[in-house]
Amino acid sequence: MSIEGLDRLFAPRSVALVGASPRPDSLGRSIVRKIREGGFQGQLALVNPNHPLIDDLPTVPHLAALNFVPDVVVIATPRETVPALVQQAADLGAAAAIIITAGFTQDDPLTAELREITRRTSIRIVGPNCMGLIAPRTHFDASFAAKPALPGDLALISQSGAIATAILEWAHANKAGFSAVLSLGDKCDVDFADCLDYFAQDRATRAILLYIEDLTDARKFMSAARAAARVKPVLVVKAGRSRKRRATGLTHSSRLAAPDLVYEAAFRRAGLLRVYDLDELFAAAETLAHVTPFTGDRIGILTNGGGLGQLALDRIVDLGGEIATLSDETIAKLNARFGDTWSGTNPVDIRGDSGPEAHADALAALLDDAGIDALLVMNSPTALASSKDIATKITETVKAYRSRAMRPKPVFGNWAGQQTESEEIFAQARIPCYNTEADAVRGLMYLVRWRRAQDSLMALPARFLSEFMPDTKGARAIIDEALAEERQWLNPAEAAGVLACYGIRTAPVSVVAQADDAGLAAEAMMALGAPVALKIVSQDIIHKSEVGGVMLNLAGRHAVAEAARKMNERVLAARPDAIIEGFAVQSMVPLEGGRELIAGLTDDPLFGPVIVFGRGGTAVEVIDDKAIGLPPLDMKLAADLIAHTRVSRMLDAYQGVPAANREEVARTLVKLAQMAVDLPELLDVDLNPLMADVHGVIALDARMMIGKPAQGRKRGPNPRLAIKPYPKEWERSLTLKGGWKVDVRPIRPDDAPLYGPFFENVTREDLRLRFFAPMKDFSDAFIAKLTHLDYSRAMAFAAIDHETGGLLGVVRLHADADHREGEYAILLRSDLKGRGLGWALMKLIIDYARQDGLETISGQILRENTTMLGMCEALGFTARTDPDDADLKVVTLDLNATAFGRPAA
């Protein structure tokens, strides 16, 4: 992830265009015209060796002839000339090159040459094969879009130039403005993650719109997307939903995990709002262009037509919204104003003959209602009152309300039909207005969905991971033995062994080679009082039931042996090429109202390991009820995954059947996700059926496909995970002064309950020194921000008392988007100073920063905090006064020059 050079790309002070042309219909001439019409005020040079004057502007023959260093070089020349031009631009010191030229492919040698230039130099490349860039704030338009972009606070990042121009056409007609519009094209260098990092911290950007066709680096994208979505709405349109699942998959899980479903899971996990077509994107953009996100989801409706209001109410309910209940005070106000001529409830229908003043009075009452979080004002044109006059009065009322409200609630408009004059009135007042009630509700619900996504991202999970201690070594030993025999599949007993190492219950199973041995194994199992299941064992047969390789409810030694012989004959007749290794004899487990589920693991080509959950059984792919999630999971994420399926409703009690143990289902998914983290050799898993009843869950059948890891790769977390997992390798046990034992480990989301008692043991003065302001209350959302980390760009080490398990102190580090500099902060319990804990935590975070590849770490310290300043000096930090605040010191440690206060060796 990198935003290096992007500040000069989006706000250039000097530009060179290579490929400028005097031909009226040429691409180069079009871009010259766009740059000039856009009003660019910086230096502009045209490069063309054949024409000394283009569009009344002098040219230079080549980049080296420029008398200034351009921030941006725009290239619109034949493809074979592009790499040399980019290299020349890099040699000059240009920050970025925008390559409009088309005709490149991903495996093109010229594309590889461009990537090599970006690797060797600091130049950033946009494109090739892109529409260009429009930055309205700096009046820079280097594109071939037909319409200019109006200034505003939406950032549009599109892989497709055609989609970008279509959105610009809509935006121009609807007065929606942009902080930037960028077409990425082939994404040779600058990609979605870079842009998300840049616009997440851009104060002039309030929301980000993405059009994605494909991604190339899942972990980079997920890290940037999760960071951006926490600070502003990010909407995404993803093309390719019709691409089919992998027909060649060897497990149910691999065939259920269609590529678009994995993208959907990734967007949901990151907190992005996905829309499915340009109509939805336009509705969302109309909302985001005029309304800031709001808290709450209780919606009030004001209308002059009952039918219109009822349609809106139905649509809100369909989309999962909540209809506000009017307060007694609001009802009294409306009764006093309208008597019995209004609807008496929400939607508030004040009838078709109501004029501007009546609308204003009703709206004022609803705006003052604390039980309403957002308002939709609807108007159906009548001959009895002017819709334009009503719109004017509505905007006046909203402006007056905004001027006095601390946190004004948003107002949305639906003026039915094409009411251009009214729409213009609303646009000037920054009130989104829609032609249909469906669009209005959909636009409003985008912000509700974003707020709910934020709540979900910041929710505190149940404490479970700290209690879960899998036998990872035992599982690896089973897998390693099978890999040593060059097998692709674990046999049923081995699969049960791996599951046992992770605490997932299975039915007792025995694998035997001969039919008579199957009878003996069954006899031993039936001593428990239950019949057995008999299954064929073969590396060549994936789905046993399809070839008659499964028999249930068998009883008796001789009956099982005979069934095994017949099964062998039947299977060989169906699959004469298969090598039969033997039989699995498995105890039939009696269940009380068991539900058939599937829980699985498969490897997506882009996002790596993914978890599959849904309705199980032999018809699993026909029923096609499933949800996809990205590991790692916690209990809340697992519960959300379950809730995204239809079968989740069957886990509840119904018609005398007790509810299944939903929590144990979630625990099983968390455990399966941890297997994906710990065991990269595990490629595919099917637990089908995974039976769930009131007592818990049990896997009745397990298939596990394995593969050797990349040669030379060390043991550790799965490198293909799209989300960096909990870094267990950084857990430490420390012995401090006086033999005091302290456990130090990376912080986890389920550590949130530790913070309450911790803050009670920190004085208000120490809190002020840490947060630079008085701190009294700590909300769940605030604590969630402290415990929900993206380990790709942040780390926090928690010091835990070895005896009590209480939180003693925390040191944290957050890297910048270029992953060069990190900012640290530390806080200890006030009664523990002087015992060496702060020094130990600082040494650990410095060690982590150095191993993570950072170049420097820094922190802000109040000038009066002499204790912290002294410790930093002893650790090798240098200190200077903050240029923006004389009361602050900025301390910085060069990680390449020092090692805990001493010069590095």
Short mmCIF file of C-alpha atoms in Angstrom, two decimals, residues 252-253 255-256 543 545-546 595-599 614-625 647 686-691 700-701:
data_model
loop_
_atom_site.label_atom_id
_atom_site.label_comp_id
_atom_site.label_asym_id
_atom_site.label_seq_id
_atom_site.Cartn_x
_atom_site.Cartn_y
_atom_site.Cartn_z
CA HIS A 252 -19.05 -29.08 -2.34
CA SER A 253 -17.39 -26.13 -0.65
CA ARG A 255 -18.26 -25.44 -5.99
CA LEU A 256 -20.48 -23.40 -3.67
CA HIS A 543 -18.59 -38.18 -3.43
CA SER A 545 -22.97 -41.72 -2.29
CA GLU A 546 -22.88 -41.18 -6.06
CA ARG A 595 -30.51 -30.08 11.23
CA GLU A 596 -28.28 -30.99 8.29
CA LEU A 597 -25.70 -28.26 7.70
CA ILE A 598 -22.50 -27.90 5.74
CA ALA A 599 -19.39 -26.16 6.99
CA GLY A 614 -25.17 -23.42 4.64
CA ARG A 615 -27.80 -26.13 4.28
CA GLY A 616 -26.13 -29.53 4.05
CA GLY A 617 -26.97 -33.02 2.83
CA THR A 618 -26.66 -34.78 -0.50
CA ALA A 619 -28.67 -32.03 -2.26
CA VAL A 620 -26.45 -29.25 -0.93
CA GLU A 621 -25.60 -27.83 -4.37
CA VAL A 622 -29.18 -28.10 -5.61
CA ILE A 623 -30.60 -26.28 -2.57
CA ASP A 624 -27.77 -23.74 -2.93
CA ASP A 625 -28.33 -22.10 0.44
CA VAL A 647 -31.21 -22.46 7.01
CA ASP A 686 -16.26 -30.49 3.58
CA LEU A 687 -18.06 -31.18 6.85
CA ASN A 688 -21.26 -32.50 5.33
CA PRO A 689 -23.46 -33.19 7.01
CA LEU A 690 -22.61 -31.19 10.07
CA MET A 691 -25.53 -32.04 12.32
CA LEU A 700 -20.94 -37.03 10.46
CA ASP A 701 -18.72 -36.93 7.39
#
